[in-house]
Coordinates of C-alpha atoms in Angstrom, one line a residue:
X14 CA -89.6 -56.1 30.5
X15 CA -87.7 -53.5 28.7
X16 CA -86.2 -51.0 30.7
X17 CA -87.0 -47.6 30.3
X18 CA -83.8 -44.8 28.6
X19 CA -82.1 -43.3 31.6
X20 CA -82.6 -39.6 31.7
X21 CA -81.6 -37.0 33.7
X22 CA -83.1 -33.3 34.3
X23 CA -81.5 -30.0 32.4
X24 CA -82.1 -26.6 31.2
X25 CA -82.2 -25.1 27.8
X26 CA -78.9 -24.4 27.9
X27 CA -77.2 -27.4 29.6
X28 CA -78.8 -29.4 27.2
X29 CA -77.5 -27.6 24.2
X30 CA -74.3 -27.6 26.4
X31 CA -74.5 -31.3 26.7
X32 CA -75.5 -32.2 23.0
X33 CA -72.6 -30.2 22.0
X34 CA -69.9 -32.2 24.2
X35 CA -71.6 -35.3 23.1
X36 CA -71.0 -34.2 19.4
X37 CA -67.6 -33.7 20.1
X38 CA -67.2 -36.8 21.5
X39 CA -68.6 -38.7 18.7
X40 CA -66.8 -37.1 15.8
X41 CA -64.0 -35.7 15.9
X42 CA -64.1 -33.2 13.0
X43 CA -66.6 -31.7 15.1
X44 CA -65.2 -27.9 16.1
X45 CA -66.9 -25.2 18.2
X46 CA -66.0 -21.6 17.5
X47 CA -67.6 -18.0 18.1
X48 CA -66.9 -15.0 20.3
X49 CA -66.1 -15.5 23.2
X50 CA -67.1 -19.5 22.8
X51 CA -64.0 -20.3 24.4
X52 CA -64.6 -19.0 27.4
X53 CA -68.2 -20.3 27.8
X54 CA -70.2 -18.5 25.9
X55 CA -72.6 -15.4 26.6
X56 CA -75.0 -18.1 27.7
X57 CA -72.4 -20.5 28.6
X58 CA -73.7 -22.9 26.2
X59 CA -69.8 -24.1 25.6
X60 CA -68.8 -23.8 29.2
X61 CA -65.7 -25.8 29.8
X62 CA -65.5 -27.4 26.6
X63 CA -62.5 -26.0 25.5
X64 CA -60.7 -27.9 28.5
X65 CA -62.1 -30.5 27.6
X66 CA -61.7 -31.3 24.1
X67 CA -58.8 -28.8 23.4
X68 CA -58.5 -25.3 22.6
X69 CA -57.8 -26.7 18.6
X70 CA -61.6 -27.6 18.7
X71 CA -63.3 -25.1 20.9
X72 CA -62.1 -21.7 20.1
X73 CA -62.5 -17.7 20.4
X74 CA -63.0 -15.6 16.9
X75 CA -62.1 -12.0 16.1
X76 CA -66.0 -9.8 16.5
X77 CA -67.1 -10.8 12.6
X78 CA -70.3 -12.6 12.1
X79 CA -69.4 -12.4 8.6
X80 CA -65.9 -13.9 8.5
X81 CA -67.3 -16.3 11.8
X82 CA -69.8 -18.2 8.5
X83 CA -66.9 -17.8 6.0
X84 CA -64.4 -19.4 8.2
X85 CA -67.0 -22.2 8.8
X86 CA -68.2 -22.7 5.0
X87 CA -64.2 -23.3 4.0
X88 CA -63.6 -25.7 7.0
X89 CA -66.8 -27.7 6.1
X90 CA -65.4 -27.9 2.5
X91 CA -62.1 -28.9 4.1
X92 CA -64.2 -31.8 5.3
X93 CA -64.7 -30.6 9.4
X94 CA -68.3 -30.4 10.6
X95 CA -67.8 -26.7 12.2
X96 CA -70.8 -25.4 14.4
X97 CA -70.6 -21.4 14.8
X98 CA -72.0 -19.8 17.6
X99 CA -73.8 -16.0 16.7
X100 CA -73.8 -14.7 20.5
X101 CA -77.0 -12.9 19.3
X102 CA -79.3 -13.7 15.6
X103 CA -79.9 -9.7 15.8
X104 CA -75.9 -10.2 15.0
X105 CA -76.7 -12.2 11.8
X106 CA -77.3 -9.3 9.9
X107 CA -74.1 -9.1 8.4
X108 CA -73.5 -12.6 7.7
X109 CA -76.3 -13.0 5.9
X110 CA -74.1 -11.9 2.5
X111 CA -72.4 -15.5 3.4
X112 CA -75.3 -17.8 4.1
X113 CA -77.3 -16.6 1.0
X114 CA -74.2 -16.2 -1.4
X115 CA -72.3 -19.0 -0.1
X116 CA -73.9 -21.2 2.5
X117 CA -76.9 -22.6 0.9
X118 CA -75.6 -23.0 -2.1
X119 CA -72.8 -25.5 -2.8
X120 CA -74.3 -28.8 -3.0
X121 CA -76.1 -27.1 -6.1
X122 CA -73.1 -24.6 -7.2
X123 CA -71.1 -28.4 -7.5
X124 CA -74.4 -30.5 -8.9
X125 CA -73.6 -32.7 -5.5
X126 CA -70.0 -33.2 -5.2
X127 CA -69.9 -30.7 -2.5
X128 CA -71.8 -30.1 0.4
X129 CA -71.1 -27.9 3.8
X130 CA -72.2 -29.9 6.7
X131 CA -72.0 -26.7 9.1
X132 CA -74.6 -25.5 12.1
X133 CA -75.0 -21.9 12.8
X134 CA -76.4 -21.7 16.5
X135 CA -78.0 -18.2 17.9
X136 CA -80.0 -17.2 20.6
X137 CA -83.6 -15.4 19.6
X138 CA -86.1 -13.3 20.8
X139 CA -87.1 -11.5 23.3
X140 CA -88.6 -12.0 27.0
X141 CA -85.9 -10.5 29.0
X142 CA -85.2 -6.8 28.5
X143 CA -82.0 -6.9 26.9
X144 CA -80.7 -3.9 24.5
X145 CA -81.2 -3.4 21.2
X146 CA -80.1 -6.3 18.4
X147 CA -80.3 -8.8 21.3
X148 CA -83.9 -9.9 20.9
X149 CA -84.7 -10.5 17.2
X150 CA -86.3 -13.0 15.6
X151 CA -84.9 -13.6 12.1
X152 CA -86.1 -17.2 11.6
X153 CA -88.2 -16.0 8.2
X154 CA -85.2 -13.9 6.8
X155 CA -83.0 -17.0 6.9
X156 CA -86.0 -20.1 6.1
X157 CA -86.1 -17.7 2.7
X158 CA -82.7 -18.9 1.8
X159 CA -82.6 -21.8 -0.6
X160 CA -80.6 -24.8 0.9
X161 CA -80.2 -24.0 4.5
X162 CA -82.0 -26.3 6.8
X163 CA -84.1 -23.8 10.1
X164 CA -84.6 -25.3 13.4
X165 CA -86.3 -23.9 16.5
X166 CA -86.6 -26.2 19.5
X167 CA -89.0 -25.6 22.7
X168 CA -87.7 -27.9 25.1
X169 CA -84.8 -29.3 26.3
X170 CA -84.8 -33.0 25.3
X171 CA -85.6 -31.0 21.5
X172 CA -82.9 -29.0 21.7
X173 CA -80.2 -31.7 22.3
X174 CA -81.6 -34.0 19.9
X175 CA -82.6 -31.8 17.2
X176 CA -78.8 -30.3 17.5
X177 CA -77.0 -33.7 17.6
X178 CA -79.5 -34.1 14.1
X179 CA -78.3 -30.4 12.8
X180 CA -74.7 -31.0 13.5
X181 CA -74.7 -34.9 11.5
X182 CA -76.7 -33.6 8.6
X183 CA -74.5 -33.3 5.8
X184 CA -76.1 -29.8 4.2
X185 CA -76.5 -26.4 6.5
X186 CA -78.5 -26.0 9.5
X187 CA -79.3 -22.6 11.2
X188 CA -80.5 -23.6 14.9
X189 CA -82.6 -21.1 16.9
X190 CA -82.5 -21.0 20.7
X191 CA -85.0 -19.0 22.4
X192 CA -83.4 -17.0 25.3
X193 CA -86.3 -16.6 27.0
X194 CA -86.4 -20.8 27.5
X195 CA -82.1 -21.4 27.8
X196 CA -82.7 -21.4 31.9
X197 CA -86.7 -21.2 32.4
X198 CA -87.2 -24.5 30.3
X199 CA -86.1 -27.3 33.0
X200 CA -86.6 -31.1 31.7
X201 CA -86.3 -34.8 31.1
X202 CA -83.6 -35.5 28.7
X203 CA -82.1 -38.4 27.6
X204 CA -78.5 -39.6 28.4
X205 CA -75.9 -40.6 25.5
X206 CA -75.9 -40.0 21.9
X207 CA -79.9 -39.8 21.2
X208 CA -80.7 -37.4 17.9
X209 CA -84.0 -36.6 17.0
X210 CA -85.4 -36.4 13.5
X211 CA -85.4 -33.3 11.9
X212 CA -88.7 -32.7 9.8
X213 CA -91.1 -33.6 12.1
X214 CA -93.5 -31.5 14.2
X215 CA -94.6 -32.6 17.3
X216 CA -98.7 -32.3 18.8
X217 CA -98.2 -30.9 22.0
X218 CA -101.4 -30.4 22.8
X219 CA -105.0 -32.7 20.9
X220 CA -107.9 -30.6 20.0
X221 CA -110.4 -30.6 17.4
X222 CA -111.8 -27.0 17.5
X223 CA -108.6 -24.7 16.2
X224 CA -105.5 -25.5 15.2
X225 CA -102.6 -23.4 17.2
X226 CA -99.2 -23.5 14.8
X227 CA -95.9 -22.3 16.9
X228 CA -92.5 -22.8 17.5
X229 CA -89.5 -22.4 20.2
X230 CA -90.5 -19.4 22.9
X231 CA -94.0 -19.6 21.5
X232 CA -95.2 -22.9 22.7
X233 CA -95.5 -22.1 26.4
X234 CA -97.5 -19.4 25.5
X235 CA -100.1 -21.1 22.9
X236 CA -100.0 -24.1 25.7
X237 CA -101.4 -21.6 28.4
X238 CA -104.0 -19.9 26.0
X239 CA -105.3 -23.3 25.2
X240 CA -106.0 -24.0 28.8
X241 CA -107.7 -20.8 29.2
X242 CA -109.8 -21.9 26.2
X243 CA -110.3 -24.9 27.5
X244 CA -111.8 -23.4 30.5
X245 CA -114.6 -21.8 27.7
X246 CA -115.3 -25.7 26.3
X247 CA -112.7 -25.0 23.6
X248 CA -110.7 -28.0 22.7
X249 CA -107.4 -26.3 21.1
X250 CA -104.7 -28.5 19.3
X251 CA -101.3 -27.2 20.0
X252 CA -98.5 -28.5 17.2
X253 CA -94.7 -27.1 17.6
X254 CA -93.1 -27.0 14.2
X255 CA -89.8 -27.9 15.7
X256 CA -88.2 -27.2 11.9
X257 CA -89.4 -24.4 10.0
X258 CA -87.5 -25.9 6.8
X259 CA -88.2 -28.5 6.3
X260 CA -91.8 -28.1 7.4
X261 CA -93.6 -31.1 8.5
X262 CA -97.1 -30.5 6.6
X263 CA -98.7 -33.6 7.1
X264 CA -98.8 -33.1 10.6
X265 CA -100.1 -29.5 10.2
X266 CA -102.3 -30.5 7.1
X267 CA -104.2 -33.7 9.6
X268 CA -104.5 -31.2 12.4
X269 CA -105.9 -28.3 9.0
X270 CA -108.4 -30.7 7.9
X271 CA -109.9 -32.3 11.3
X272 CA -110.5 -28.4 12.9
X273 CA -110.8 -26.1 9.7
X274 CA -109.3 -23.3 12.1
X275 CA -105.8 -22.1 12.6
X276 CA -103.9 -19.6 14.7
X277 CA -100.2 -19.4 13.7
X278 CA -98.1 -17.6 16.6
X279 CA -94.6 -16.2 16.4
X280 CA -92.2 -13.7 18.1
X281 CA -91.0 -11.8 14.8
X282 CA -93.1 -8.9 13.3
X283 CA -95.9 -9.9 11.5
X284 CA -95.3 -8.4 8.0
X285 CA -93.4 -10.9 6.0
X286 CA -93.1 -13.0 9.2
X287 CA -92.8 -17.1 8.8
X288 CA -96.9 -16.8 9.3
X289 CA -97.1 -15.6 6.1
X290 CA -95.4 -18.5 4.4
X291 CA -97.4 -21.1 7.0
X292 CA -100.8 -19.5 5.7
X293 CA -99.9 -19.4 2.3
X294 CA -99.0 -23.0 2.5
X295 CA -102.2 -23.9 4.4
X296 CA -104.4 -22.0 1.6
X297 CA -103.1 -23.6 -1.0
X298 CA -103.5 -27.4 0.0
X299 CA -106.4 -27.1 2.4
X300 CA -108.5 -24.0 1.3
X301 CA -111.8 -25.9 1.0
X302 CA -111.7 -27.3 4.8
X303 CA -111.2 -23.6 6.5
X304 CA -113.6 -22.5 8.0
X305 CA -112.5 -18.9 9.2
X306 CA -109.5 -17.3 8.1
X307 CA -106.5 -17.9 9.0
X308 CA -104.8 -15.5 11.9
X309 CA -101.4 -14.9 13.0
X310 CA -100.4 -13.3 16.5
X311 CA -97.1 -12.4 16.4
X312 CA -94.9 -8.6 17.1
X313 CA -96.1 -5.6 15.9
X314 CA -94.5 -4.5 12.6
X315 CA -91.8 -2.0 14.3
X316 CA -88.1 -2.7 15.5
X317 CA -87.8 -4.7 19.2
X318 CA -88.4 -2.5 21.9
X319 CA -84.9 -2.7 24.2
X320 CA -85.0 -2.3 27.7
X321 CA -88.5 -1.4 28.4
X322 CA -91.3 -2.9 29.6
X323 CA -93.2 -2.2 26.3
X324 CA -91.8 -5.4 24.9
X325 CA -94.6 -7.0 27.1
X326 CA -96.7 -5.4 24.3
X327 CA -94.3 -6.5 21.5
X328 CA -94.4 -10.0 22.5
X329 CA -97.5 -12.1 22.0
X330 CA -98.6 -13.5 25.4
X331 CA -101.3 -15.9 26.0
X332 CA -104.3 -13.5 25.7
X333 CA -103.5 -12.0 22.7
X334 CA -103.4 -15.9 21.4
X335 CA -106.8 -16.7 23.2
X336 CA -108.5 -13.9 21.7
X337 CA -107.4 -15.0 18.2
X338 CA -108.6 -18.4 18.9
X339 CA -112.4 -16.8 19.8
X340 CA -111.9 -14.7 16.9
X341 CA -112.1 -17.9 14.3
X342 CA -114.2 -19.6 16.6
X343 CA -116.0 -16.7 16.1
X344 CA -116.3 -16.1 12.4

């Protein structure tokens, strides 16, 4: 009898915590950096790592997102494996120049001789009434940039193997964490080195009336409007992307085909949103099995609410999700 992988229970955030000492531990031209990384962390996702592994590899930066990617893309092409910390992706604004100049580009700007092996790590959206810039949800701003790989786990045990994946790939990787999970998201995760996949979506949920397509702070949310639903003898199938690039579409096109309805659910606005790329994808392949349009729930075409309690509004919840689901049901 095999026996089963020890695990232990963690947050969001200790399990990025603990993927990211468990990456330095395994390579050594593994190095942390960020403001105020050093010291923790806003979140304190690199709490005493520095002591740890030495303040050579875990270390503080001067307040430039911009120059915090530079630095990174020339130690990559040094040959390190650097993973920058954003303390906020409403921050990534003006490093954007970098990633879309630079970043993305070298394996092709060198036809393959080069390639920068770096992770970009940021907290996203909203959920906990923070101030302005500290809840967006940039995902389908960077997912447009050619040669940059886009991951947004939803659970623990996702995000410490999706990040030991992201920080071993060998071409960039921009890693979402949703703030609203890094201490409500408790779970089973394994112990020792243990990467997950990237590229592959993950059915959280069966169902063979509607399709519900989500990611990272989303899947909570789609997983309690399909109980409701299910309370109405809807049977709703939940899939979390996990990677927005690459996108795992023969999950999404098996789950298409078998329900002819879909739902796509995100936190960022709507226009120009990743939806519109996920339905534009779906149309193309598997327009002849729809059977009622394709809808996306996501926030309302207007800058993050700070402070208030009108991001309630902002943020889809789980009826705005269940009422999209009767709507194709519906059609």
């Amino acid at each position: 009898m095999t026996a089963a992988p020890a695990t232990r229970t963690l947050t969001m955030v200790q399990a990025v915590q603990d993927a990211l000492a468990q990456a330095l531990e395994h390579d050594d031209s593994v190095m942390l950096f960020g403001e105020d990384v050093g010291m923790g962390g806003v979140f304190r996702a690199s709490d005493g790592l520095r002591e740890r592994f030495g303040a050579e590899r875990v270390f503080d930066t001067p307040l430039s997102e911009a120059g915090i990617v530079g630095m990174g893309i020339g130690l990559a092409l040094a040959g390190m494996r650097p993973v920058a910390e954003i303390q906020f992706a409403g921050f990534l604004y003006p490093a954007l120049e970098q990633m879309g100049v630079q970043l993305g580009r070298y394996r092709h700007r060198t036809q393959g001789r080069f390639s920068v092996p770096m992770v970009i790590r940021a907290p996203y959206g909203g959920g906990i009434h923070s101030p302005e810039l500290h809840s967006e949800s940039p995902e389908g701003l960077v997912a447009a940039l050619p040669g940059i790989k886009v991951v947004v786990p939803s659970t623990p045990a996702d995000a410490r193997g999706l990040l030991l994946s992201a920080i071993a790939d060998p071409d960039p990787v921009m890693f979402f964490e949703s703030i609203k999970l890094y201490r409500s998201a408790r779970g089973e995760v394994p112990t020792g080195y243990a990467p997950l996949p990237l590229g592959q979506a993950r059915v959280v949920r069966s169902g063979h009336d509607c399709t519900v397509l989500c990611y990272g702070g989303m899947v909570e949310v789609c997983l309690r409007a399909a109980q409701a639903a299910q309370g109405a003898g809807i049977e709703v199938e939940v899939i979390d992307l996990r990677t927005l690039v690459p996108l795992d579409l023969d999950t999404i096109g098996a789950s298409v085909q078998r329900t002819g309805r879909v739902v796509i659910v995100h936190e960022a606005a709507r226009r120009m949103g990743f939806g519109a790329e996920l339905s534009a994808q779906i149309a193309e392949r598997w327009l002849p099995s729809l059977q009622a349009p394709v809808l996306r729930v996501a926030g309302w075409d207007a800058p993050y609410p700070p402070f208030t309690s009108a991001e309630a509004a902002y943020r889809p919840d789980a009826r705005r999700v269940a009422l999209a689901i009767r709507r194709v049901l519906e059609f």
